Coordinates of C-alpha atoms and ligand atoms in Angstrom, one line a residue:
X6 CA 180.2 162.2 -53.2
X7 CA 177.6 159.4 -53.2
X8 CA 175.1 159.3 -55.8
X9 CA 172.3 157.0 -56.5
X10 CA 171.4 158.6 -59.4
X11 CA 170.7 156.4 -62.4
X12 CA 170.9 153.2 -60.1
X13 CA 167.5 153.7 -57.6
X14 CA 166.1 156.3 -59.3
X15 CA 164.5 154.1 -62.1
X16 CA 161.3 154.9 -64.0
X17 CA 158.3 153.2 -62.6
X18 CA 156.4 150.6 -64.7
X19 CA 152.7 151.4 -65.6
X20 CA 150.4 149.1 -63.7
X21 CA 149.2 147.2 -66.5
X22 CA 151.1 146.9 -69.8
X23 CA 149.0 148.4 -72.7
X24 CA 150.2 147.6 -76.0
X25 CA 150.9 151.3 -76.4
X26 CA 153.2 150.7 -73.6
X27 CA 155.2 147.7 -75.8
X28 CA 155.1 150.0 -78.6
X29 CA 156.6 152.9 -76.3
X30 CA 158.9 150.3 -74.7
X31 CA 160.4 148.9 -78.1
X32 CA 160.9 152.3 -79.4
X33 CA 162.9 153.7 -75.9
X34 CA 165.3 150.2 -76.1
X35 CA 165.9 151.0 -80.0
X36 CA 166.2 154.6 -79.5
X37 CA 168.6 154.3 -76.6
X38 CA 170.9 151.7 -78.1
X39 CA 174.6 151.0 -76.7
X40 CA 177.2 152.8 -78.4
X41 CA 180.9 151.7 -78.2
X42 CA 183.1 154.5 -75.7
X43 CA 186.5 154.0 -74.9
X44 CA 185.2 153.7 -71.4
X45 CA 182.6 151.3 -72.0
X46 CA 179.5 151.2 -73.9
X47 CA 177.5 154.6 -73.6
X48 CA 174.0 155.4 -75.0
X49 CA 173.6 156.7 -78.5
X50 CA 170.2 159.2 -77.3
X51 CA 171.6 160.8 -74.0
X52 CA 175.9 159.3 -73.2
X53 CA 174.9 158.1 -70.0
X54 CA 176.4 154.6 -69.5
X55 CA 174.7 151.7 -71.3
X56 CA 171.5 150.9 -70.6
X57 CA 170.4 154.0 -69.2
X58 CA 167.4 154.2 -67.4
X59 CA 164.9 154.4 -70.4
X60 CA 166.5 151.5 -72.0
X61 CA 166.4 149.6 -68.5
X62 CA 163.0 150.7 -68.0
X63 CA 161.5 149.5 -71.8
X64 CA 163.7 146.3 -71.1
X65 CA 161.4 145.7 -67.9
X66 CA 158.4 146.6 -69.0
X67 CA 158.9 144.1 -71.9
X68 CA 160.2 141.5 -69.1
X69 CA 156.8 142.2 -67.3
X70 CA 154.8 141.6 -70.5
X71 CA 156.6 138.3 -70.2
X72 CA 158.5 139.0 -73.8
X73 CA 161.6 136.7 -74.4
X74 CA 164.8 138.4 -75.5
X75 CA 164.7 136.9 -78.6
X76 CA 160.8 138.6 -79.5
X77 CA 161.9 141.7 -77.9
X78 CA 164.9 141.5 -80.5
X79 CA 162.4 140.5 -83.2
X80 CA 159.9 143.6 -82.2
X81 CA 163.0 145.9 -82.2
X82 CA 163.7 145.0 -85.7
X83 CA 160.3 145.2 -87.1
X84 CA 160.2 149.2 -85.7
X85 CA 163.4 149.8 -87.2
X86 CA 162.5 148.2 -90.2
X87 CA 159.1 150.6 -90.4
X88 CA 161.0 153.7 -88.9
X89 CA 163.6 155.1 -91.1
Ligands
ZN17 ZN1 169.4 156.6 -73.2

């Protein structure tokens, strides 16, 4: 059988990036972190295969905000540093 799941089916990005969105978008990457499997790296919130589509989807929208890897690491940290 032939699924597309997980691979077309992706979340849509809003049409304009709020910083509410950034804030949701951080939160979704940390939440849905990679998590080592024995068959690859799986996602901590829901096992599908690492990224899954929320972490895929915050990774974009902070890509469309025009955030580098290194701030999106930076932002990542700050939440987790706030969120216990
Ligand atoms: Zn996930």
């Amino acid at each position: 059988m032939e699924s597309a799941d997980g691979i077309l089916d992706d979340i849509p990005l809003p049409p304009h990036v709020s910083t509410e969105d950034v804030t949701f978008a951080v939160r979704a990457i940390s939440v849905h972190a990679p998590e080592p499997c024995p068959d690859g790296p799986r996602c901590r919130n829901d096992q599908a295969p690492h990224p899954c589509r929320l972490h895929r989807w915050g990774r974009r929208l902070l890509a469309e905000r025009g955030l580098t890897d290194r701030q999106i690491r930076a932002l990542i940290a700050e939440q987790e540093a706030t969120h216990q």
